Coordinates of C-alpha atoms in Angstrom, one line a residue:
X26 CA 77.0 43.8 -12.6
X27 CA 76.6 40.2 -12.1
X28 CA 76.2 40.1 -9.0
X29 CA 73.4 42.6 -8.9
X30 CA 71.6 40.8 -11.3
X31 CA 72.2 37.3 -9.8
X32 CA 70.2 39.1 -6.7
X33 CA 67.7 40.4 -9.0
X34 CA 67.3 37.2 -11.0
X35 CA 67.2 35.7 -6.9
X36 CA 64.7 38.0 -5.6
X37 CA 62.5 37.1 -8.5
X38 CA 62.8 33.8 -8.3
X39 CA 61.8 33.6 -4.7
X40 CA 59.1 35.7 -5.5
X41 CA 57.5 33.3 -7.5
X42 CA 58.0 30.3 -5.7
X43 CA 56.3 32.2 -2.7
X44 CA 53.5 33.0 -4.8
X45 CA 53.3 29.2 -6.3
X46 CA 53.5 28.5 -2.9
X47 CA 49.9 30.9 -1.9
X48 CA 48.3 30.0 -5.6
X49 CA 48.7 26.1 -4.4
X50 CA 47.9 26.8 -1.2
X51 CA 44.9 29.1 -2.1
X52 CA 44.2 25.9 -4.8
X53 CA 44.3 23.9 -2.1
X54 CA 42.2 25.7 0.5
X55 CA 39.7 25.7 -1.9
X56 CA 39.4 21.5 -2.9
X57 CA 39.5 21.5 1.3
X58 CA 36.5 24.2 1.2
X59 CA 34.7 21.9 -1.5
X60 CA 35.4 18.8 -0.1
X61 CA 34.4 20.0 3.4
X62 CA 31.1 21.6 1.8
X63 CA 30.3 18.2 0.2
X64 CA 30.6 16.1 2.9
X65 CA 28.3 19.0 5.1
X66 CA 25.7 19.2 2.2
X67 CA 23.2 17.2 3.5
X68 CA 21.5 14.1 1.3
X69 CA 18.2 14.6 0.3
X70 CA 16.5 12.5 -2.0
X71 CA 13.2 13.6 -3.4
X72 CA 10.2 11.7 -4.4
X73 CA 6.6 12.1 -5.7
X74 CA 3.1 10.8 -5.1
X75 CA 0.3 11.3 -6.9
X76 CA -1.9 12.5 -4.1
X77 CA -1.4 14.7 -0.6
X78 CA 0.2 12.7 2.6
X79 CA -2.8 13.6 4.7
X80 CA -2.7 14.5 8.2
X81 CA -0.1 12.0 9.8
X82 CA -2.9 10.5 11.5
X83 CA -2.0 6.6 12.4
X84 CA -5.3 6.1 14.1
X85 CA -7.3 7.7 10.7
X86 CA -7.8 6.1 7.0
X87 CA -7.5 8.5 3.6
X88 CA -6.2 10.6 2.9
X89 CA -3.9 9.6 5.3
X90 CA -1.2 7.8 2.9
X91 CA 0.5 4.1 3.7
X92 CA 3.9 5.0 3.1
X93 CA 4.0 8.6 5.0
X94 CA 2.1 7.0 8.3
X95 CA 4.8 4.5 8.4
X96 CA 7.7 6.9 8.0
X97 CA 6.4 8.7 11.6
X98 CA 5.0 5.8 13.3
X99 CA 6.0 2.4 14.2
X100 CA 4.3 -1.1 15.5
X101 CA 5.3 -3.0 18.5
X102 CA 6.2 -6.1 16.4
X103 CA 7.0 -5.9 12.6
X104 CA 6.0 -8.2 9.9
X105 CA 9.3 -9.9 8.4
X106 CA 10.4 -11.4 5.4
X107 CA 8.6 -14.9 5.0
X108 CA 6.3 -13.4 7.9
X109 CA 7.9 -13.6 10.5
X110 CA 7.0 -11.6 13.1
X111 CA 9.7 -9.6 14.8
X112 CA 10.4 -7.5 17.8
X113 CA 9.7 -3.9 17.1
X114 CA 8.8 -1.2 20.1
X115 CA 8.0 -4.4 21.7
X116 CA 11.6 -6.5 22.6
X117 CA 9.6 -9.8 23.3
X118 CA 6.4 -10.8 24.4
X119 CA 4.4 -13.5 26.6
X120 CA 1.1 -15.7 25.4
X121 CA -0.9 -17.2 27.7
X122 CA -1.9 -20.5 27.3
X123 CA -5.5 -20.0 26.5
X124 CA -4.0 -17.6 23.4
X125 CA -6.5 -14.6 25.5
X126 CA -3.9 -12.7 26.9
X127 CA -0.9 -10.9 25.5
X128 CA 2.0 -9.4 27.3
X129 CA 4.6 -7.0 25.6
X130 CA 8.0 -6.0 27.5
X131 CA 8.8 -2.6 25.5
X132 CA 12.2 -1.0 24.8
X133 CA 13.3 1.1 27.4
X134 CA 15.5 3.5 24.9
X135 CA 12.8 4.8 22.7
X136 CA 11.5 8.0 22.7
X137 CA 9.0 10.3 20.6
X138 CA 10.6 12.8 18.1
X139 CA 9.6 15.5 20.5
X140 CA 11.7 13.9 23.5
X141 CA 8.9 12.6 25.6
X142 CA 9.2 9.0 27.5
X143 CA 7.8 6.0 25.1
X144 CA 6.5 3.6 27.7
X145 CA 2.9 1.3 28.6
X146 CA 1.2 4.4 29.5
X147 CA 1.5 6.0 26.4
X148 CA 0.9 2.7 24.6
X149 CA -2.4 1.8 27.0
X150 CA -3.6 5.8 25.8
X151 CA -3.1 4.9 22.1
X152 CA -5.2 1.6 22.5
X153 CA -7.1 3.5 24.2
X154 CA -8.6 5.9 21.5
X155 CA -8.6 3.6 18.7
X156 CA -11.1 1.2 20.5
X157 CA -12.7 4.6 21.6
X158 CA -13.7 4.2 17.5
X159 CA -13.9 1.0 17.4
X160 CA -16.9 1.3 15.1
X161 CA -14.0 2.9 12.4
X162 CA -12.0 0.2 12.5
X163 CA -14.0 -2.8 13.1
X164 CA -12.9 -4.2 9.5
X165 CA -10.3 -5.7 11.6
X166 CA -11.1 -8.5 13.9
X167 CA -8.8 -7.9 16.6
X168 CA -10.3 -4.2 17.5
X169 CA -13.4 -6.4 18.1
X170 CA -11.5 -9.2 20.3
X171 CA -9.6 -6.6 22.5
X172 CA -11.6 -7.0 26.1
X173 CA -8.8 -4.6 27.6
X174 CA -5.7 -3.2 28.1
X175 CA -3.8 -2.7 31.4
X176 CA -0.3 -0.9 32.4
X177 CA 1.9 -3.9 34.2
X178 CA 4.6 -1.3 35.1
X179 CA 6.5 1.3 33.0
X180 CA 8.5 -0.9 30.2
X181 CA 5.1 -4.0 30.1
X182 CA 1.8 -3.4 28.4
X183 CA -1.0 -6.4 28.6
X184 CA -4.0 -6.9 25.6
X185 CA -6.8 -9.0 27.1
X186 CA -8.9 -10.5 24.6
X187 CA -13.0 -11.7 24.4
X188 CA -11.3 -15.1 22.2
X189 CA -8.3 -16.4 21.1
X190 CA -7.5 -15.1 17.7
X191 CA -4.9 -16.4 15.9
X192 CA -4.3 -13.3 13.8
X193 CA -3.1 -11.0 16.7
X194 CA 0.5 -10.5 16.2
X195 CA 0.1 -10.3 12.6
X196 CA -2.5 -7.2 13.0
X197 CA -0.1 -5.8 15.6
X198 CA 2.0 -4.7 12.9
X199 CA -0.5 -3.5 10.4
X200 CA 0.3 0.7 9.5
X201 CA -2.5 1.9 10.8
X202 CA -4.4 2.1 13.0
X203 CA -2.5 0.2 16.2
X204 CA 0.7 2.7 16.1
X205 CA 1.7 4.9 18.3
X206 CA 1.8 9.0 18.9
X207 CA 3.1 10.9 21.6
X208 CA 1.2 12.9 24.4
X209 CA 2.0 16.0 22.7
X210 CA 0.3 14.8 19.8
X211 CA -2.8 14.2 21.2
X212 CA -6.0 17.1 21.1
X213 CA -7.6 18.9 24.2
X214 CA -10.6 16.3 24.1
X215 CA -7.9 13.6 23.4
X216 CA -9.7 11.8 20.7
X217 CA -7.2 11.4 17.8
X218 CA -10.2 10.4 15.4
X219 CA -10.5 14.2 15.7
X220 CA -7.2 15.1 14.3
X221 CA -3.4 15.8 16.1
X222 CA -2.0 19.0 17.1
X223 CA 1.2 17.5 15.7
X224 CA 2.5 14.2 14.2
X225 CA 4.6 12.7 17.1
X226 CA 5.6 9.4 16.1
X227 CA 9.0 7.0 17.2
X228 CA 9.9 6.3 13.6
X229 CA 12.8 7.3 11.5
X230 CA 11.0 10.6 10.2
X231 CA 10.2 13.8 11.0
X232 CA 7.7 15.8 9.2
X233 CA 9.5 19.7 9.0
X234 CA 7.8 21.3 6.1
X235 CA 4.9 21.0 4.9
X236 CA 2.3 22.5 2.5
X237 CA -0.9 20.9 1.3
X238 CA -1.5 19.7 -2.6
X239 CA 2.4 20.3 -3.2
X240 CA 5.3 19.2 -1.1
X241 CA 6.3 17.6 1.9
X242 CA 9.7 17.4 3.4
X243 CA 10.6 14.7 6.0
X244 CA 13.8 14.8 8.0
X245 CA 15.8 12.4 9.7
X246 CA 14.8 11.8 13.3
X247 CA 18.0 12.1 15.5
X248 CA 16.2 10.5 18.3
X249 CA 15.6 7.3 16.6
X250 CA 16.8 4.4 18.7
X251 CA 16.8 2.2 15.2
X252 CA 19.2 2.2 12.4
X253 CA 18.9 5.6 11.4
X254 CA 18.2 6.8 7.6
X255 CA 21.1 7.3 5.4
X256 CA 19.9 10.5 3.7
X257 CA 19.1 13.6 6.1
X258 CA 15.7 14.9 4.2
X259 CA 12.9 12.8 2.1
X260 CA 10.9 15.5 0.0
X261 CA 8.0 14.1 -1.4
X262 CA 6.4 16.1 -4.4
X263 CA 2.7 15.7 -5.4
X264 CA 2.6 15.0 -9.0
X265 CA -0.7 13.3 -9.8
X266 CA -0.1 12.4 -13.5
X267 CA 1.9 9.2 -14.2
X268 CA 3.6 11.0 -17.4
X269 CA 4.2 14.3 -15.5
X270 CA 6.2 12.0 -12.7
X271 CA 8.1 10.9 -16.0
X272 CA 9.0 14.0 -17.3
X273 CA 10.2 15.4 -14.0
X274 CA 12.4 12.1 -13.0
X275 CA 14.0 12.4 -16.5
X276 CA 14.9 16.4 -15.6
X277 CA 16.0 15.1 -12.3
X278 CA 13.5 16.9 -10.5
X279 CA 12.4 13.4 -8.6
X280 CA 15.2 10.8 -7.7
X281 CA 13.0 8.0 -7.2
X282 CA 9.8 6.3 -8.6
X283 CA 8.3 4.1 -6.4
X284 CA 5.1 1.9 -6.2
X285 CA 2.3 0.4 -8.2
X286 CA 0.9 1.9 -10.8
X287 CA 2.2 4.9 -10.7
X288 CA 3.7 5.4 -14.1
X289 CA 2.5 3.1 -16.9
X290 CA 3.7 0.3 -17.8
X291 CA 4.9 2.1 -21.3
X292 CA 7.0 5.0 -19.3
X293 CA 8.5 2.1 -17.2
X294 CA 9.4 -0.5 -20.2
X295 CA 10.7 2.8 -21.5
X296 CA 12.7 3.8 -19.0
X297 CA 14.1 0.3 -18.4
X298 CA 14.7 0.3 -22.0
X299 CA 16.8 3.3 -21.8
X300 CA 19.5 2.1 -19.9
X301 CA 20.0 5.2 -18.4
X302 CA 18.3 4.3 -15.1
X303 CA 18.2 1.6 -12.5
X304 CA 15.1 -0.2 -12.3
X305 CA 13.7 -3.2 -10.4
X306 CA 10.4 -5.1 -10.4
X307 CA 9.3 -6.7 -6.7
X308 CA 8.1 -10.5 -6.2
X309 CA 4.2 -10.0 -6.3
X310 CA 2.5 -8.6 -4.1
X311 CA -1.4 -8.6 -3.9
X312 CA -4.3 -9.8 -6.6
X313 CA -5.2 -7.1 -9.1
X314 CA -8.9 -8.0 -9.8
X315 CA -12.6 -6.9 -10.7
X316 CA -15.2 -6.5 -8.2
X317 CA -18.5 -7.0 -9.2
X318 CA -21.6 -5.4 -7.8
X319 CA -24.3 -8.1 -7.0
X320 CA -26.4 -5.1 -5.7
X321 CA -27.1 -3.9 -9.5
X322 CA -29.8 -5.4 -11.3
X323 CA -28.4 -7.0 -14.0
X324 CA -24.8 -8.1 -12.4
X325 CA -27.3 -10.0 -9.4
X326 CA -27.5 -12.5 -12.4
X327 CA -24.8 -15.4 -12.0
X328 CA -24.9 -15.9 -15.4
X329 CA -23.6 -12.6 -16.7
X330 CA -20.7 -12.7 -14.3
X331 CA -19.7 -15.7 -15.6
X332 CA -19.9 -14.4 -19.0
X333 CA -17.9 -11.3 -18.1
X334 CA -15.0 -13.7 -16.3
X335 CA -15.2 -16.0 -19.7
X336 CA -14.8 -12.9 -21.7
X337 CA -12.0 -11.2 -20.2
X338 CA -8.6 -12.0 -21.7
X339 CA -6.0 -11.9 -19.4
X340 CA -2.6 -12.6 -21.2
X341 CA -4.0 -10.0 -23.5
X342 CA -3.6 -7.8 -20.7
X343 CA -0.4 -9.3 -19.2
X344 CA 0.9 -9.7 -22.7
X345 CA 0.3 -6.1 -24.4
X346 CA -0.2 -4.0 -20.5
X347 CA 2.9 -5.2 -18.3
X348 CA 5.1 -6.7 -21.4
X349 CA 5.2 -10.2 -19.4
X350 CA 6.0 -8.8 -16.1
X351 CA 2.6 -10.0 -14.6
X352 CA 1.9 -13.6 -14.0
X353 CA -2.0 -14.4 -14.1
X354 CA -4.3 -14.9 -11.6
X355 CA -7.0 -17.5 -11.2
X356 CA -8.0 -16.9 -7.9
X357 CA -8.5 -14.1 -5.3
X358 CA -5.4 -14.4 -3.2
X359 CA -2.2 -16.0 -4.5
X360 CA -1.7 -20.1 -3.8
X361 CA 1.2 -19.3 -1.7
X362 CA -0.3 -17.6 1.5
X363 CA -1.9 -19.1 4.3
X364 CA -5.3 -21.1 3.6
X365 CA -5.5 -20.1 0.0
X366 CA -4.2 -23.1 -2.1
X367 CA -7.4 -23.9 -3.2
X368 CA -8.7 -26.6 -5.8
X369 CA -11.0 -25.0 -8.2
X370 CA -11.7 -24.7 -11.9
X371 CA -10.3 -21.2 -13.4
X372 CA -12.5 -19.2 -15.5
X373 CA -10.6 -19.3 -18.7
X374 CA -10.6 -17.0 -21.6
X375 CA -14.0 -18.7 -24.0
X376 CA -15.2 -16.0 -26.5
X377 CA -18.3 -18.6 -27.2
X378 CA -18.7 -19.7 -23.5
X379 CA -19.5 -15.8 -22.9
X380 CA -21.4 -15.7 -25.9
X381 CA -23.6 -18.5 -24.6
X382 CA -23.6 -17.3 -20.9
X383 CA -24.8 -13.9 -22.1
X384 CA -27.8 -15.7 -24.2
X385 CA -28.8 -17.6 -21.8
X386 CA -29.1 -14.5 -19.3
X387 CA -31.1 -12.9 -21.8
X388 CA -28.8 -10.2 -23.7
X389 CA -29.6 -11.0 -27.1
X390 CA -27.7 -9.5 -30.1
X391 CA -29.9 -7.2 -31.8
X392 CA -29.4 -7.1 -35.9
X393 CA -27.7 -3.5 -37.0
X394 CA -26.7 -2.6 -33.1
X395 CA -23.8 -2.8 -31.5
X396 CA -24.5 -3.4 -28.2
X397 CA -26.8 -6.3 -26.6
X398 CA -30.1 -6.0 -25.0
X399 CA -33.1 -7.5 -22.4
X400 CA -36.7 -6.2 -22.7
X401 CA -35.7 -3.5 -24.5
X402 CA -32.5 -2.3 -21.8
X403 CA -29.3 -2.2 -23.4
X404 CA -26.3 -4.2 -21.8
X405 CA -24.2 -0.9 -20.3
X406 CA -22.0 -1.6 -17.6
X407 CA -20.1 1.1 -15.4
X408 CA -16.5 0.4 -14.6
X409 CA -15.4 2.5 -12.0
X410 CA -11.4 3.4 -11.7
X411 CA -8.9 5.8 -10.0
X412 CA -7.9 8.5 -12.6
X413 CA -4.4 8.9 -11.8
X414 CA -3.5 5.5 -11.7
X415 CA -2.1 4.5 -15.3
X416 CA -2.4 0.9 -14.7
X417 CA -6.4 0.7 -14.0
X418 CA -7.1 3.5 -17.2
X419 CA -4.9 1.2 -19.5
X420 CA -6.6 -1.8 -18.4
X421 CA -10.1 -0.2 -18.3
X422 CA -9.9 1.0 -21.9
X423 CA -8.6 -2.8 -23.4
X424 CA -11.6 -4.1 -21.4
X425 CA -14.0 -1.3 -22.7
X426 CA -12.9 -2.0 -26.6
X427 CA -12.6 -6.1 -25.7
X428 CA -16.0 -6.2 -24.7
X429 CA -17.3 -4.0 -27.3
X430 CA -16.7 -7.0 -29.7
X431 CA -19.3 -9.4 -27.9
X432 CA -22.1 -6.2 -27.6
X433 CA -21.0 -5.3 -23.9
X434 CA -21.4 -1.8 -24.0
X435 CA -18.5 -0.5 -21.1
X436 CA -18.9 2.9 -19.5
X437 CA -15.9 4.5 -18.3
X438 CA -15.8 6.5 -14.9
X439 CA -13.0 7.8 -13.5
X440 CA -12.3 9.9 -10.5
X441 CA -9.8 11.0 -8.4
X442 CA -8.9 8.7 -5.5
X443 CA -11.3 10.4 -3.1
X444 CA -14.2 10.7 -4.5
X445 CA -13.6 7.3 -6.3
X446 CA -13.4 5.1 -2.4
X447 CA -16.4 7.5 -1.3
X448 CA -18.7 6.1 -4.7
X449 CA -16.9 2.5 -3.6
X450 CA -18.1 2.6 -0.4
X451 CA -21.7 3.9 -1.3
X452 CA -21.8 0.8 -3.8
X453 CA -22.6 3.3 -6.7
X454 CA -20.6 1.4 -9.6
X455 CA -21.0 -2.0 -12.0
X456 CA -17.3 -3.1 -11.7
X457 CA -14.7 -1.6 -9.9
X458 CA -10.9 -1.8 -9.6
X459 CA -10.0 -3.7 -6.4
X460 CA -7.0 -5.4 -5.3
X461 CA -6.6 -7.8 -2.6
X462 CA -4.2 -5.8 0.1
X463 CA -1.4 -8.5 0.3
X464 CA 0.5 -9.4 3.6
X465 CA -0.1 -9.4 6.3
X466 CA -3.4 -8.7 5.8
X467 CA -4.3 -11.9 3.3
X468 CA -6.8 -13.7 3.1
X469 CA -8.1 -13.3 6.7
X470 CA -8.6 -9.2 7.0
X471 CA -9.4 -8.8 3.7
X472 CA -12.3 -11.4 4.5
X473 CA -13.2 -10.1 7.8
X474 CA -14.1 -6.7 6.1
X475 CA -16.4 -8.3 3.5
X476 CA -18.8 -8.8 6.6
X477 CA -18.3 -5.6 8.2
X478 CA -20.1 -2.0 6.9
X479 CA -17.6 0.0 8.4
X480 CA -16.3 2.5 5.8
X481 CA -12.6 2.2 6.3
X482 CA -13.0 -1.8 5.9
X483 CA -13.4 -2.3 1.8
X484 CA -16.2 -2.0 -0.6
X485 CA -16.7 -5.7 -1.0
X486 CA -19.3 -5.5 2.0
X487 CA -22.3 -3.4 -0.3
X488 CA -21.0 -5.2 -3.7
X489 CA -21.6 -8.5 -2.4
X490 CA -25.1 -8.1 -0.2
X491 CA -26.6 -9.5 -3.9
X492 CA -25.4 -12.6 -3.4
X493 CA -27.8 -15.3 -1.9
X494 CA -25.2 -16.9 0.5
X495 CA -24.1 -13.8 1.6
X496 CA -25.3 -14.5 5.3
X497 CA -23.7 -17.8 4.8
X498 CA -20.5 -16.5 3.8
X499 CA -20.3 -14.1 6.3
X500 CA -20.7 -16.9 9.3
X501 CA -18.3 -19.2 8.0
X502 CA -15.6 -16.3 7.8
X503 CA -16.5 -15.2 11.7
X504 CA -16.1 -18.9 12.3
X505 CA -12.8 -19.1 11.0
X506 CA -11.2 -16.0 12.5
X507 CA -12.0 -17.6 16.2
X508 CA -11.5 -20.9 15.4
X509 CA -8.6 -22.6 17.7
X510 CA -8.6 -25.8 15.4
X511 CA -6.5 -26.0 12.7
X512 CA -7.5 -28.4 10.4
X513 CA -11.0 -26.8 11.1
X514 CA -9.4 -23.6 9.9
X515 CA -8.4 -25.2 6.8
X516 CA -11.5 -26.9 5.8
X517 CA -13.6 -23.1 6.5
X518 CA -10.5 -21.1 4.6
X519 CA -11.2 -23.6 1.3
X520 CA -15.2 -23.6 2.0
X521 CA -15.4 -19.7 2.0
X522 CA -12.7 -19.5 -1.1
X523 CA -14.5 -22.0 -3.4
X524 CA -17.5 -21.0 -3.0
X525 CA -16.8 -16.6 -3.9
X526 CA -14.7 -18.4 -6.8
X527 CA -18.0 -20.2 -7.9
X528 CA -19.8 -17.3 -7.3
X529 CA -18.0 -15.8 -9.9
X530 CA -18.1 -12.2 -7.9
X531 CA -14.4 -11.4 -8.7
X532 CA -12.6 -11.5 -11.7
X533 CA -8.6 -12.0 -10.7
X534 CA -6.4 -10.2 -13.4
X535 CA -2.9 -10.9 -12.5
X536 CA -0.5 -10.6 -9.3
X537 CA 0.7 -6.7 -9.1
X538 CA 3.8 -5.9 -8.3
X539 CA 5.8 -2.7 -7.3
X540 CA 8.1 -1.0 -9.6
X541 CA 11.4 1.1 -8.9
X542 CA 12.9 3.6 -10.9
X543 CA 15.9 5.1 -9.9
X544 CA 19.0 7.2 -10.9
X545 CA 22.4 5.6 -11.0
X546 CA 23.3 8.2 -7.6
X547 CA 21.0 6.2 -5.6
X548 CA 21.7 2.9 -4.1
X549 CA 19.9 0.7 -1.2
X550 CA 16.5 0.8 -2.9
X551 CA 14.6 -2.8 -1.9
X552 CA 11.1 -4.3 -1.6
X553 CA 10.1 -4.1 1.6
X554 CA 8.1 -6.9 2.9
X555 CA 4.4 -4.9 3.2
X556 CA 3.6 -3.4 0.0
X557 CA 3.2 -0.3 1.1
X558 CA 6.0 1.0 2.6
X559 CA 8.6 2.7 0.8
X560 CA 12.8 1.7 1.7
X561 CA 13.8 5.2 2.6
X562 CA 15.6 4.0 5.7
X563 CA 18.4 2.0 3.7
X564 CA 18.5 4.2 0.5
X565 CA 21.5 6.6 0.6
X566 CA 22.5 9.4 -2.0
X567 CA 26.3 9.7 -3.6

């Protein structure tokens, strides 16, 4: 009896080691399963922007978007931190002496995201149909200075110029519109001002979904001869209100906020607050200012633009707007770049001063009315601003009840970011939200297209035709884009400077910045060195 139930008690216990054995090794099967489906799951981080990515054209303006032009396309040099400029598609390059002739060996293990050969003749072809619409771009000198282009061999490309420009590298690695797309890419009457049949770039990305007004999804281009991207797949939702990007990063819809001023500066101070969230501020970046239309009657009058700069209270604004994060501005461009250290006397906050400057223009405060007048007009000034951009409608409506107090009567327009550059560009506005566009393109593009009409180039060019020394102006900055001398360069870089400062026909706020917000899960996120362009190449996804 024993025995029989010693085999029993056996058989049973053998039974359920074997099935401890297929339970762990079931349990264990599984955690491989998981572990094997986490490390397949591809990363995908997803982002939002408050408008469509456009087209993918590189050779085209809006709504083409910065940030998604340079995730398909790349330069042949690149500007660098400090701006330096490094090799890109280009490996090195040649100058001649005279500083008229450029030569650029290319890398030989490039190709387009659709396999075909990067090389000079598909780099000559690009060149080639930008100056074809050279009339688009002429904003920037350099389109003007290119004489020609040639095709040395297969892996060397030559730019001829008209004049030595000192600029020419540092436009070389501007986003648009000198980057490159492949044949494929290119339409039956190959004119890419006309459109693409596809966006063929050498960059990291790949555009592989996409549909208009709502989402875009990038993914990882395993062709790229660079470092590739850490994540596999960018999406990149359009959310066009700042507090609706807020709402969706907090449900972790969005991973990632990126850029300037798109969320408040509330939602971010809130977010930061939180603790909950990484978040970074950049060094600055460009000039946020006022532009002021010297075309309009009553804003030709030097007088009332100095009134309007005395007026304006900037550490108000830096103070109560950006909690500190903003340092002021005095001047157009920041002290630091090239040429722009000027010596001039800032227009500094003076409620009487603009009370004085506003008599003396002949807006007199009328007894039991709010707002100022001249032979019987009332003083009503339009301030023109981007509606989803929560930076400009917070500013816009401390500047509207400011002014209010010293019988400035400010209208509020806003419009979506079309329609707002297409009213820019006419020169249909009072004041308008501007910024100056940072490096590399500070001082001397944003200067060149203040004397150019071309509708890609800035607003500045209509808004300033008021001005007396306009003509003036626009000599001395031709001047010093050609000039070879550089002390000469100096002396026409402070000339033109001083005399738009005296001019009074901008109104610097602060120095902008770009803001990250981020969730714990996501690490690599950095400042890259143009504004514009968003890190996605380094970030990566636990």
């Amino acid at each position: 009896m024993f025995l029989k139930k010693s085999k029993l008690v056996t058989s049973i216990v053998g039974l359920l080691v074997i099935l401890t054995v297929f339970v762990a090794g079931c349990s264990n099967t599984t955690k491989d399963q998981e572990n094997t489906s986490d490390k397949d799951k591809p990363k995908v981080l997803t982002f939002s922007w408050s408008g469509d990515i456009g087209d993918l054209n590189p050779h085209t303006y809006f709504p083409n978007q910065w940030f998604s032009q340079a995730m398909v396309y790349e330069p042949l040099v690149y500007y660098g931190e400090g701006g330096e400029i490094q090799p890109w598609l280009a490996e090195s390059w040649d100058v001649s002496k005279d500083g008229k002739e450029y030569v650029f060996h290319l890398r030989e293990d490039v190709k387009f995201s659709d396999g075909s050969p990067f090389n000079a003749a598909i780099v000559k072809k690009n060149f080639d149909t930008v100056l074809a619409n050279a009339e688009q771009h002429e904003w920037m000198e350099l389109i003007n200075q290119i004489k020609s282009t040639e095709v040395v061999d297969e892996s060397t490309f030559k730019l001829n110029l008209h004049k030595p420009y000192y600029p020419t590298l540092q436009e070389l690695t501007y986003i648009r519109p000198l980057r490159f797309v492949g044949e494929g890419a290119f339409p039956d009457s190959q004119n890419t001002f006309e459109g693409l049949k596809s966006p063929i770039g050498t960059g990291p990305w790949v555009l592989n979904e996409y549909k208009e007004n709502e989402e875009a999804i990038f993914t990882r281009n395993e062709q790229y001869w660079g470092t590739k991207p850490k994540v596999d797949k960018i999406v990149v939702k359009v959310i066009p209100d700042g507090e609706s990007r807020v709402l969706a990063f907090e449900k972790k819809e969005i991973d990632l906020i990126f850029g300037n001023g798109v969320i408040s500066q509330d939602s971010f101070q809130f977010l930061k607050d939180s603790g909950k969230y990484e978040t970074k501020i950049s060094e600055p970046t460009a000039t946020r200012a006022l532009l002021f239309n010297t075309n309009r009657e009553a804003i030709k009058d030097i007088k009332l633009r100095s009134a309007l700069q005395h007026a304006f209270n900037k550490q108000a604004v830096i103070d109560n707007i950006f909690y500190g994060n903003e340092k002021k501005a005095d001047t157009l461009f920041a002290p630091m770049l090239p040429y722009t250290n000027i010596s001039v006397n800032p227009y500094e906050y003076d409620v009487e001063k603009a009370k004085q400057l506003l008599d003396e223009a002949g807006w007199k405060q009328i007894k039991g009315k709010p707002f100022r007048e001249k032979d019987g007009e009332t003083l009503q000034l339009e301030l023109l601003f981007i509606s989803t951009d929560n930076i400009q409608k917070a500013i816009a409506e401390f500047i509207q009840g400011d002014f209010r107090k010293l019988g400035i009567d400010i209208k509020l327009t806003s419009q979506e970011e079309e329609t707002f550059w297409t009213t820019a560009y006419q020169g249909d506005f009072d004041l308008l939200f501007t910024a100056s566009w940072g490096v590399p393109f500070d001082p001397h593009s944003y200067l060149s297209a203040i004397t150019k009409s071309s509708e890609n180039g800035s607003p500045d060019y209509k808004a300033l035709l008021g001005l007396p020394a306009k003509k003036e102006i626009d000599e001395k900055i031709k001047e010093v884009l050609l000039s070879t001398d550089e002390e000469k360069r100096k002396m026409l870089y402070e000339d033109i400077l001083t005399t738009l400062h005296e001019q009074a026909v901008y109104l610097p706020i602060s120095y902008q910045s770009n803001v990250a917000v981020y969730h714990k899960n996501i690490s690599g996120v950095n400042f890259l060195p143009q504004e514009y362009e968003v890190p996605f190449t380094s970030i990566n996804v636990k």
